[in-house]
Tab-separated table of C-alpha atoms in Angstrom:
chain	number	residue	atom	x	y	z
A	1	MET	CA	118.301	43.808	-128.208
A	2	GLN	CA	116.512	47.127	-128.499
A	3	LYS	CA	117.117	47.809	-124.835
A	4	PHE	CA	120.776	46.955	-125.139
A	5	SER	CA	121.366	49.272	-128.089
A	6	PHE	CA	119.634	52.087	-126.221
A	7	ASN	CA	121.940	51.576	-123.269
A	8	LYS	CA	124.924	51.514	-125.547
A	9	ARG	CA	123.939	54.818	-127.058
A	10	LEU	CA	123.416	56.282	-123.604
A	11	VAL	CA	126.836	55.143	-122.491
A	12	VAL	CA	128.481	56.601	-125.580
A	13	THR	CA	126.692	59.913	-125.045
A	14	MET	CA	127.780	60.014	-121.426
A	15	ILE	CA	131.382	59.266	-122.345
A	16	ILE	CA	131.396	61.975	-125.018
A	17	LEU	CA	129.949	64.496	-122.554
A	18	ILE	CA	132.483	63.588	-119.891
A	19	VAL	CA	135.347	63.899	-122.366
A	20	GLY	CA	133.963	67.269	-123.417
A	21	PHE	CA	133.817	68.572	-119.863
A	22	LEU	CA	137.310	67.247	-119.169
A	23	LEU	CA	138.612	69.093	-122.233
A	24	ILE	CA	136.973	72.314	-121.054
A	25	ALA	CA	138.402	71.918	-117.560
A	26	LEU	CA	141.843	71.141	-118.964
A	27	SER	CA	141.962	74.134	-121.270
A	28	ILE	CA	140.810	76.484	-118.527
A	29	SER	CA	143.499	75.245	-116.184
A	30	VAL	CA	146.087	75.680	-118.960
A	31	ARG	CA	144.788	79.182	-119.609
A	32	ASN	CA	144.968	80.155	-115.954
A	33	ASN	CA	148.195	78.491	-114.909
A	34	LYS	CA	150.560	77.611	-117.704
A	35	ASN	CA	152.573	79.890	-119.910
A	36	ALA	CA	152.178	77.899	-123.097
A	37	PRO	CA	149.300	75.741	-124.275
A	38	SER	CA	149.777	72.025	-124.870
A	39	PHE	CA	151.538	70.658	-127.911
A	40	VAL	CA	148.374	69.613	-129.752
A	41	GLN	CA	146.844	73.038	-129.162
A	42	GLN	CA	149.960	74.699	-130.541
A	43	ILE	CA	149.959	72.635	-133.730
A	44	GLY	CA	146.295	73.388	-134.319
A	45	ASN	CA	146.897	77.075	-133.793
A	46	GLU	CA	149.845	77.216	-136.192
A	47	ALA	CA	147.814	75.480	-138.883
A	48	GLY	CA	144.900	77.770	-138.155
A	49	GLY	CA	147.129	80.813	-138.392
A	50	ILE	CA	148.394	79.792	-141.824
A	51	VAL	CA	144.932	79.043	-143.217
A	52	ASP	CA	143.542	82.198	-141.693
A	53	ARG	CA	146.188	84.290	-143.399
A	54	VAL	CA	145.112	82.788	-146.735
A	55	VAL	CA	141.429	83.447	-146.061
A	56	GLY	CA	141.935	86.698	-144.237
A	57	VAL	CA	144.134	88.529	-146.741
A	58	PRO	CA	141.466	88.911	-149.458
A	59	MET	CA	138.845	89.739	-146.834
A	60	ASN	CA	141.007	92.363	-145.165
A	61	GLY	CA	141.921	93.705	-148.608
A	62	LEU	CA	138.224	94.170	-149.280
A	63	GLY	CA	137.808	95.940	-145.977
A	64	HIS	CA	140.745	98.223	-146.663
A	65	ALA	CA	139.410	99.043	-150.139
A	66	THR	CA	136.149	100.369	-148.720
A	67	ASP	CA	138.110	102.136	-146.015
A	68	SER	CA	140.312	103.911	-148.521
A	69	VAL	CA	137.294	105.298	-150.381
A	70	LYS	CA	135.971	106.605	-147.101
A	71	ASP	CA	139.402	107.986	-146.214
A	72	LEU	CA	139.614	109.884	-149.489
A	73	TYR	CA	136.264	111.399	-148.702
A	74	ASN	CA	137.349	112.628	-145.312
A	75	SER	CA	140.879	113.669	-146.061
A	76	TYR	CA	140.088	117.129	-147.445
A	77	THR	CA	138.357	118.376	-144.312
A	78	GLU	CA	140.827	116.563	-142.136
A	79	ASN	CA	143.750	118.126	-143.958
A	80	LYS	CA	142.482	121.593	-143.159
A	81	LYS	CA	142.190	120.831	-139.486
A	82	LEU	CA	145.488	119.030	-139.242
A	83	LYS	CA	147.464	121.808	-140.914
A	84	LYS	CA	146.641	124.020	-137.992
A	85	GLN	CA	148.019	121.448	-135.580
A	86	VAL	CA	151.237	120.735	-137.448
A	87	ASP	CA	153.049	123.855	-136.265
A	88	SER	CA	152.486	123.142	-132.624
A	89	ILE	CA	153.504	119.522	-133.080
A	90	ALA	CA	156.900	120.471	-134.450
A	91	THR	CA	157.711	122.498	-131.365
A	92	GLN	CA	156.395	119.746	-129.144
A	93	LYS	CA	158.530	117.192	-130.918
A	94	VAL	CA	161.689	119.207	-130.323
A	95	GLU	CA	160.728	119.682	-126.710
A	96	ASN	CA	160.075	115.969	-126.396
A	97	GLN	CA	163.433	115.127	-127.825
A	98	THR	CA	165.305	117.418	-125.491
A	99	LEU	CA	163.388	116.041	-122.525
A	100	LYS	CA	164.092	112.503	-123.611
A	101	GLU	CA	167.790	113.222	-123.907
A	102	GLU	CA	167.829	114.955	-120.576
A	103	ASN	CA	165.980	112.018	-119.068
A	104	GLU	CA	168.540	109.619	-120.458
A	105	HIS	CA	171.420	111.687	-119.099
A	106	LEU	CA	169.819	111.865	-115.699
A	107	LYS	CA	169.200	108.128	-115.715
A	108	GLN	CA	172.846	107.552	-116.598
A	109	GLN	CA	173.972	109.798	-113.763
A	110	LEU	CA	171.774	107.920	-111.348
A	111	LYS	CA	172.876	104.595	-112.849
A	112	LEU	CA	169.236	103.746	-113.440
A	113	ASN	CA	169.401	101.680	-116.571
A	114	GLU	CA	165.872	100.404	-116.631
A	115	THR	CA	162.856	102.026	-115.128
A	116	LEU	CA	159.246	100.972	-115.166
A	117	THR	CA	158.604	103.036	-118.265
A	118	SER	CA	161.038	101.265	-120.568
A	119	TYR	CA	159.473	98.610	-122.724
A	120	GLN	CA	160.071	96.726	-125.920
A	121	LYS	CA	157.550	97.105	-128.719
A	122	ILE	CA	156.414	94.241	-130.913
A	123	SER	CA	154.085	95.297	-133.713
A	124	ALA	CA	151.532	92.756	-134.857
A	125	VAL	CA	148.716	92.552	-137.377
A	126	VAL	CA	145.290	91.422	-136.228
A	127	LEU	CA	144.374	88.242	-138.096
A	128	SER	CA	140.922	87.524	-136.850
A	129	ARG	CA	138.437	88.001	-134.088
A	130	THR	CA	136.642	85.378	-132.043
A	131	PRO	CA	133.079	85.167	-133.371
A	132	SER	CA	131.626	85.081	-129.892
A	133	SER	CA	129.714	87.460	-127.664
A	134	TRP	CA	131.360	86.187	-124.543
A	135	GLN	CA	135.017	86.596	-125.354
A	136	ASN	CA	136.184	89.841	-126.874
A	137	GLN	CA	139.312	88.311	-128.223
A	138	ILE	CA	141.509	88.952	-131.234
A	139	ILE	CA	144.170	86.778	-132.818
A	140	ILE	CA	147.427	88.483	-133.765
A	141	ASN	CA	150.195	87.271	-136.064
A	142	LYS	CA	153.098	87.345	-133.601
A	143	GLY	CA	153.908	84.649	-131.111
A	144	SER	CA	156.693	83.340	-128.955
A	145	VAL	CA	159.104	83.443	-131.922
A	146	ALA	CA	158.769	87.235	-131.984
A	147	GLY	CA	159.149	87.416	-128.224
A	148	VAL	CA	155.553	87.736	-127.096
A	149	LYS	CA	154.932	86.375	-123.605
A	150	LYS	CA	151.725	85.564	-121.824
A	151	ASN	CA	150.111	88.467	-119.904
A	152	ASP	CA	151.903	91.149	-121.935
A	153	ALA	CA	149.978	94.398	-122.375
A	154	VAL	CA	148.673	95.125	-125.858
A	155	MET	CA	148.249	98.653	-127.200
A	156	SER	CA	146.221	99.946	-130.087
A	157	ARG	CA	147.332	103.136	-131.806
A	158	GLN	CA	145.348	105.194	-129.300
A	159	GLY	CA	145.844	103.380	-126.043
A	160	LEU	CA	145.767	100.215	-123.985
A	161	ALA	CA	143.630	97.542	-125.642
A	162	GLY	CA	144.097	94.292	-123.778
A	163	ARG	CA	146.287	91.508	-122.542
A	164	VAL	CA	147.847	88.432	-124.161
A	165	THR	CA	146.126	85.274	-122.906
A	166	GLU	CA	147.612	82.559	-125.076
A	167	VAL	CA	150.930	82.419	-126.909
A	168	ASN	CA	151.723	79.988	-129.700
A	169	LYS	CA	154.770	79.989	-131.941
A	170	THR	CA	153.434	82.399	-134.571
A	171	THR	CA	150.052	83.517	-133.280
A	172	SER	CA	148.712	84.817	-129.994
A	173	LYS	CA	145.312	85.490	-128.546
A	174	VAL	CA	144.617	88.866	-126.990
A	175	GLU	CA	141.737	89.404	-124.627
A	176	LEU	CA	140.429	92.940	-125.007
A	177	LEU	CA	139.695	95.187	-122.046
A	178	SER	CA	136.022	95.039	-122.959
A	179	THR	CA	135.804	91.398	-121.897
A	180	GLY	CA	133.591	90.994	-118.871
A	181	ASN	CA	135.206	87.850	-117.563
A	182	ASP	CA	136.312	87.465	-113.991
A	183	SER	CA	139.925	86.524	-114.586
A	184	ALA	CA	140.823	89.337	-116.978
A	185	ASN	CA	140.874	93.122	-116.729
A	186	ARG	CA	143.218	93.490	-113.817
A	187	PHE	CA	145.456	96.296	-114.951
A	188	ALA	CA	147.028	98.427	-112.252
A	189	VAL	CA	146.384	102.044	-113.174
A	190	ARG	CA	146.904	105.500	-111.711
A	191	VAL	CA	145.569	108.980	-112.098
A	192	THR	CA	146.719	112.326	-110.825
A	193	SER	CA	144.205	114.171	-108.673
A	194	LYS	CA	143.439	117.888	-108.729
A	195	ASP	CA	145.929	118.641	-105.979
A	196	GLY	CA	148.680	116.641	-107.634
A	197	THR	CA	148.660	113.451	-105.576
A	198	VAL	CA	148.833	110.148	-107.416
A	199	ILE	CA	145.860	107.851	-106.947
A	200	ASN	CA	146.344	104.151	-107.631
A	201	GLY	CA	143.711	101.608	-108.501
A	202	LEU	CA	142.764	98.664	-110.670
A	203	ILE	CA	140.661	98.281	-113.761
A	204	THR	CA	137.976	96.117	-112.218
A	205	GLY	CA	135.362	95.953	-114.918
A	206	TYR	CA	133.782	97.139	-118.108
A	207	SER	CA	130.316	98.520	-118.625
A	208	THR	CA	129.112	97.257	-121.992
A	209	ALA	CA	126.064	99.487	-122.057
A	210	ASN	CA	128.117	102.693	-121.888
A	211	ASN	CA	131.473	101.518	-123.294
A	212	GLN	CA	133.199	102.597	-120.094
A	213	LEU	CA	135.951	101.002	-118.101
A	214	ILE	CA	135.561	100.965	-114.345
A	215	MET	CA	138.467	101.688	-112.026
A	216	GLY	CA	138.072	100.319	-108.553
A	217	GLN	CA	140.193	99.593	-105.490
A	218	VAL	CA	140.980	103.281	-105.390
A	219	THR	CA	143.531	104.237	-102.778
A	220	SER	CA	142.427	107.729	-101.871
A	221	LYS	CA	139.427	109.978	-101.916
A	222	ALA	CA	141.150	113.030	-103.351
A	223	LYS	CA	139.183	114.992	-105.944
A	224	ILE	CA	139.754	113.927	-109.526
A	225	ALA	CA	139.125	116.252	-112.444
A	226	LYS	CA	136.904	115.159	-115.291
A	227	GLY	CA	139.037	114.346	-118.328
A	228	ALA	CA	142.107	113.462	-116.273
A	229	LYS	CA	144.265	110.888	-118.020
A	230	ILE	CA	144.428	107.359	-116.621
A	231	ILE	CA	147.712	105.544	-117.245
A	232	THR	CA	149.052	102.166	-116.234
A	233	SER	CA	151.057	102.335	-113.031
A	234	GLY	CA	153.518	99.547	-113.751
A	235	MET	CA	152.694	97.839	-110.491
A	236	GLY	CA	152.332	94.094	-110.539
A	237	GLY	CA	155.508	93.577	-112.497
A	238	ILE	CA	154.258	92.810	-116.001
A	239	THR	CA	152.785	95.949	-117.494
A	240	PRO	CA	155.065	98.876	-118.295
A	241	GLN	CA	154.314	102.226	-116.729
A	242	GLY	CA	152.729	105.074	-118.622
A	243	LEU	CA	150.492	103.377	-121.168
A	244	LEU	CA	147.406	105.498	-121.777
A	245	VAL	CA	144.193	103.790	-120.711
A	246	GLY	CA	141.644	106.560	-121.087
A	247	GLN	CA	140.040	109.648	-119.621
A	248	VAL	CA	137.951	110.076	-116.506
A	249	ILE	CA	134.279	110.588	-117.275
A	250	ARG	CA	132.691	110.429	-113.876
A	251	VAL	CA	133.600	109.628	-110.294
A	252	ALA	CA	131.075	107.773	-108.184
A	253	ASN	CA	131.617	108.568	-104.522
A	254	ASN	CA	130.157	106.381	-101.873
A	255	ASP	CA	129.097	107.809	-98.551
A	256	GLU	CA	129.392	104.506	-96.742
A	257	GLY	CA	133.152	104.496	-96.979
A	258	LEU	CA	133.127	101.926	-99.747
A	259	PRO	CA	135.749	102.362	-102.413
A	260	THR	CA	135.172	104.968	-105.063
A	261	LYS	CA	134.459	103.916	-108.608
A	262	ILE	CA	135.948	105.915	-111.433
A	263	TYR	CA	134.371	105.579	-114.858
A	264	ILE	CA	136.796	105.821	-117.754
A	265	LYS	CA	136.297	106.472	-121.432
A	266	PRO	CA	138.791	104.089	-123.037
A	267	ALA	CA	141.323	105.692	-125.370
A	268	ALA	CA	141.421	102.637	-127.641
A	269	ASP	CA	138.551	101.697	-129.911
A	270	PHE	CA	138.177	97.977	-129.220
A	271	ASN	CA	136.305	97.388	-132.471
A	272	ASP	CA	138.739	99.065	-134.813
A	273	LEU	CA	141.996	97.225	-134.378
A	274	ASP	CA	144.126	96.512	-137.436
A	275	VAL	CA	147.614	96.824	-136.071
A	276	VAL	CA	148.457	96.473	-132.405
A	277	THR	CA	151.636	96.757	-130.377
A	278	VAL	CA	152.611	94.271	-127.737
A	279	ALA	CA	154.363	96.196	-124.961
A	280	ARG	CA	156.831	93.905	-123.273
A	281	ARG	CA	158.442	95.360	-120.194
A	282	VAL	CA	162.226	95.254	-120.124
A	283	ASP	CA	163.531	94.276	-116.723
B	1	MET	CA	134.410	53.777	-159.508
B	2	ARG	CA	134.205	57.541	-159.666
B	3	ILE	CA	135.201	59.345	-156.528
B	4	SER	CA	132.889	62.184	-155.637
B	5	LYS	CA	134.546	65.573	-155.793
B	6	MET	CA	132.616	66.484	-152.704
B	7	ARG	CA	135.146	64.481	-150.766
B	8	TYR	CA	137.619	67.327	-151.298
B	9	PHE	CA	135.305	70.281	-151.623
B	10	PHE	CA	133.426	69.729	-148.409
B	11	PRO	CA	136.382	69.912	-145.980
B	12	ILE	CA	137.830	72.895	-147.850
B	13	GLY	CA	134.487	74.681	-147.681
B	14	THR	CA	134.120	73.810	-144.019
B	15	PHE	CA	137.369	75.485	-143.080
B	16	LEU	CA	136.822	78.375	-145.470
B	17	PHE	CA	133.519	79.197	-143.808
B	18	LEU	CA	135.014	78.680	-140.365
B	19	PHE	CA	137.723	81.268	-140.977
B	20	LEU	CA	135.321	83.566	-142.799
B	21	ASP	CA	133.409	83.759	-139.508
B	22	GLY	CA	136.511	85.107	-137.809
B	23	SER	CA	137.433	87.479	-140.617
B	24	LEU	CA	133.899	88.854	-140.849
B	25	SER	CA	133.763	89.368	-137.101
B	26	HIS	CA	137.052	91.245	-137.286
B	27	LEU	CA	136.147	93.372	-140.307
B	28	LEU	CA	132.615	94.199	-139.235
B	29	ALA	CA	133.465	94.544	-135.546
B	30	PRO	CA	132.220	98.181	-135.409
B	31	PHE	CA	128.764	96.876	-136.386
B	32	PHE	CA	128.906	93.488	-134.694
B	33	PHE	CA	130.035	94.447	-131.221
B	34	THR	CA	128.452	97.712	-130.146
B	35	THR	CA	127.008	98.840	-126.846
B	36	ASN	CA	123.624	97.214	-127.427
B	37	VAL	CA	124.267	94.636	-130.145
B	38	SER	CA	126.518	91.604	-130.214
B	39	VAL	CA	126.377	89.451	-133.342
B	40	GLU	CA	127.864	85.991	-133.616
B	41	SER	CA	128.558	85.079	-137.218
B	42	ARG	CA	127.770	81.399	-137.802
B	43	LEU	CA	128.512	80.784	-141.487
B	44	ILE	CA	129.993	77.416	-140.587
B	45	LEU	CA	126.585	76.209	-139.399
B	46	LEU	CA	124.983	77.382	-142.656
B	47	TRP	CA	127.533	75.353	-144.603
B	48	LEU	CA	126.849	72.253	-142.512
B	49	VAL	CA	123.059	72.614	-142.693
B	50	MET	CA	123.133	73.108	-146.469
B	51	GLY	CA	125.444	70.115	-146.734
B	52	ILE	CA	122.941	68.004	-144.815
B	53	CYS	CA	119.936	69.245	-146.776
B	54	TYR	CA	121.224	69.311	-150.333
B	55	GLY	CA	124.474	67.405	-150.437
B	56	THR	CA	125.560	63.814	-150.038
B	57	VAL	CA	128.577	64.040	-147.823
B	58	ASP	CA	130.286	61.145	-146.106
B	59	HIS	CA	131.227	61.449	-142.450
B	60	LEU	CA	129.627	64.879	-142.153
B	61	ILE	CA	129.367	64.602	-138.379
B	62	TRP	CA	133.131	64.002	-138.120
B	63	TRP	CA	133.895	67.014	-140.243
B	64	ALA	CA	131.618	69.000	-137.969
B	65	ALA	CA	133.584	67.751	-134.969
B	66	ALA	CA	136.874	68.654	-136.667
B	67	ALA	CA	135.584	72.128	-137.495
B	68	GLY	CA	134.369	72.526	-133.928
B	69	LEU	CA	137.730	71.481	-132.541
B	70	PHE	CA	139.451	73.988	-134.799
B	71	PHE	CA	137.054	76.686	-133.722
B	72	ASP	CA	137.936	75.989	-130.098
B	73	LEU	CA	141.661	75.821	-130.779
B	74	PHE	CA	141.981	78.888	-132.895
B	75	PHE	CA	139.259	81.249	-131.767
B	76	THR	CA	138.332	80.653	-128.142
B	77	GLY	CA	141.198	78.636	-126.712
B	78	ILE	CA	138.736	76.648	-124.606
B	79	LEU	CA	138.559	73.140	-126.055
B	80	GLY	CA	135.444	71.053	-125.938
B	81	ILE	CA	132.573	73.491	-126.384
B	82	PHE	CA	132.189	73.722	-130.161
B	83	THR	CA	133.821	70.313	-130.552
B	84	LEU	CA	130.664	68.873	-129.024
B	85	LEU	CA	128.128	71.493	-130.087
B	86	LEU	CA	128.692	71.345	-133.850
B	87	PRO	CA	128.315	67.545	-134.185
B	88	PHE	CA	125.285	67.805	-131.920
B	89	MET	CA	123.762	70.401	-134.267
B	90	VAL	CA	124.417	68.104	-137.238
B	91	TYR	CA	122.799	65.195	-135.402
B	92	LEU	CA	119.808	67.360	-134.493
B	93	THR	CA	119.371	68.698	-138.034
B	94	GLN	CA	119.612	65.252	-139.589
B	95	ASN	CA	116.935	63.971	-137.246
B	96	VAL	CA	114.610	66.954	-137.652
B	97	LEU	CA	114.935	66.769	-141.423
B	98	THR	CA	113.428	63.278	-141.574
B	99	PHE	CA	110.046	64.867	-140.823
B	100	PHE	CA	110.148	67.577	-143.507
B	101	ASN	CA	110.514	68.148	-147.216
B	102	ARG	CA	113.342	70.421	-148.222
B	103	SER	CA	112.423	73.907	-149.393
B	104	PHE	CA	113.671	77.437	-148.925
B	105	ILE	CA	111.294	78.184	-146.061
B	106	VAL	CA	111.667	74.842	-144.287
B	107	VAL	CA	115.463	74.917	-144.374
B	108	LEU	CA	115.335	78.540	-143.253
B	109	LEU	CA	113.245	77.602	-140.229
B	110	ILE	CA	115.479	74.657	-139.391
B	111	TYR	CA	118.528	76.895	-139.711
B	112	LEU	CA	117.030	79.539	-137.442
B	113	ILE	CA	116.137	76.904	-134.855
B	114	ASP	CA	119.694	75.573	-135.104
B	115	ILE	CA	121.118	79.056	-134.582
B	116	THR	CA	118.885	79.577	-131.566
B	117	VAL	CA	119.861	76.259	-130.017
B	118	LEU	CA	123.568	76.725	-130.748
B	119	THR	CA	123.717	80.305	-129.467
B	120	THR	CA	121.783	79.400	-126.330
B	121	LEU	CA	123.926	76.357	-125.585
B	122	PHE	CA	127.074	78.401	-126.241
B	123	TYR	CA	125.821	81.070	-123.823
B	124	TRP	CA	125.029	78.420	-121.269
B	125	ALA	CA	128.474	76.824	-121.587
B	126	ASN	CA	130.170	80.207	-121.233
B	127	ALA	CA	128.045	81.077	-118.208
B	128	LEU	CA	129.010	77.708	-116.729
B	129	ILE	CA	132.742	78.376	-116.961
B	130	GLY	CA	132.384	81.927	-115.689
B	131	PHE	CA	133.133	83.784	-118.905
B	132	THR	CA	129.910	85.723	-118.771
B	133	SER	CA	127.381	86.746	-116.177
B	134	VAL	CA	124.880	88.326	-118.552
B	135	SER	CA	121.245	87.815	-117.618
B	136	ALA	CA	118.937	85.780	-119.855
B	137	VAL	CA	116.966	88.879	-120.844
B	138	ASN	CA	120.146	90.668	-121.859
B	139	PHE	CA	121.312	87.614	-123.739
B	140	ILE	CA	118.110	87.436	-125.796
B	141	GLY	CA	118.021	91.138	-126.527
B	142	ARG	CA	121.684	91.791	-127.110
B	143	THR	CA	123.016	88.581	-128.606
B	144	LEU	CA	120.326	86.169	-129.759
B	145	GLY	CA	118.129	88.653	-131.638
B	146	PRO	CA	120.881	90.362	-133.655
B	147	THR	CA	122.585	87.001	-134.261
B	148	LEU	CA	119.399	85.560	-135.733
B	149	LEU	CA	118.919	88.649	-137.870
B	150	PHE	CA	122.440	88.627	-139.273
B	151	ASN	CA	122.421	84.913	-139.990
B	152	LEU	CA	119.013	85.226	-141.629
B	153	VAL	CA	120.414	87.820	-144.020
B	154	VAL	CA	123.426	85.629	-144.772
B	155	TYR	CA	121.100	82.674	-145.377
B	156	VAL	CA	119.026	84.632	-147.881
B	157	ILE	CA	122.170	85.692	-149.733
B	158	LEU	CA	123.940	82.331	-149.718
B	159	PHE	CA	121.018	79.892	-150.062
B	160	TRP	CA	120.918	79.678	-153.866
B	161	PRO	CA	124.672	79.563	-154.498
B	162	LEU	CA	125.158	76.843	-151.892
B	163	LYS	CA	122.144	74.860	-153.101
B	164	VAL	CA	123.428	74.912	-156.677
B	165	PHE	CA	126.901	73.979	-155.453
B	166	PHE	CA	125.773	71.004	-153.392
B	167	GLU	CA	123.372	69.710	-156.036
B	168	LYS	CA	125.973	69.995	-158.778
B	169	PHE	CA	128.492	67.814	-156.985
B	170	GLU	CA	125.999	65.342	-155.639
């Protein structure tokens, strides 16, 4: 009898483990291949989103309260600095507007209605963050109802922050650029070299120790200035062109003819995301 | 027959603590996820361990499984990892506890062992599915150490309130 019950327990354990591994395999295949997660997953996520809003609102309120005290503290010195910048911004704004208009006229003349730079913005509030070291992932409060699609680029106020990995009806998961996983991080980017040629490449990785993005698969060996701006190139068909990724910190040249690595200081702060914008390309 | 109020309070608390983990991680992200520190908030495990030690809760292991499933659904999107890990932690704690008397220090040690086991198994599972390629040394220094520290602090703060809560509704 004792022996039998031991075997029974063993069998149950094995079955539970197998079911667990099957679930993991299933969800990874959904994540990699399908546009929407399964029905059960969706229901769970909607319910989670609702509960999380209830729990998260007081918590976020608390966070904002401490923030506002800090803000008050800083605003005096900031005000002084910003006043100096305001004048130049006004002129820039006017210039921007004229350029934009001109651009529109030119596009009309060329009958170019949509270019790679045009995209639709969907603003979303960050609900929560995955409490895990291995997935730098946030959960935002907009889903397929608002028009979010899988693989859309996500911007913070300062620059490119990540990519949508899972879309439910009213929530979505966004994998940040700082995630070191193999299947993420493939944004096509470009930078202008010192002599004006455009250099294309991919964001191939992230160095956690230095908080730097790594651009690889670089197409040319032209000299790149430190501090040059990296923007998305719009290649690959999903990401719009011209989203700011960051600034060049250092270029690692290889003598062996291997591709150059460009280290980038990301423009977005991946740990300070309250409101993000999903940039959905229009075409 | 009087129905224990714990029947309602325990599930509510479970999900409250589960979502608090996410909210805390989001709010304290500048301190939690830096270049050399990566903290995993595990309030949910504290709630379960305190429930095992000081409460009388029916079907605790099933609530742990439900919480784990929700964690996977809502936070990671990869089903099956926490769904199995959390009930396993409950099973482990219940078995370990048969050898000890309950006190602040003993529960603290059990909790820290639980955190270590859970974090390590979670790391292992993530390494298995290719979500991380961090070396073991890096894992211990960057994730496990800070995680233990943070959860220790939370334990010290929340031990008495939770103990009183569970004993009151016993």
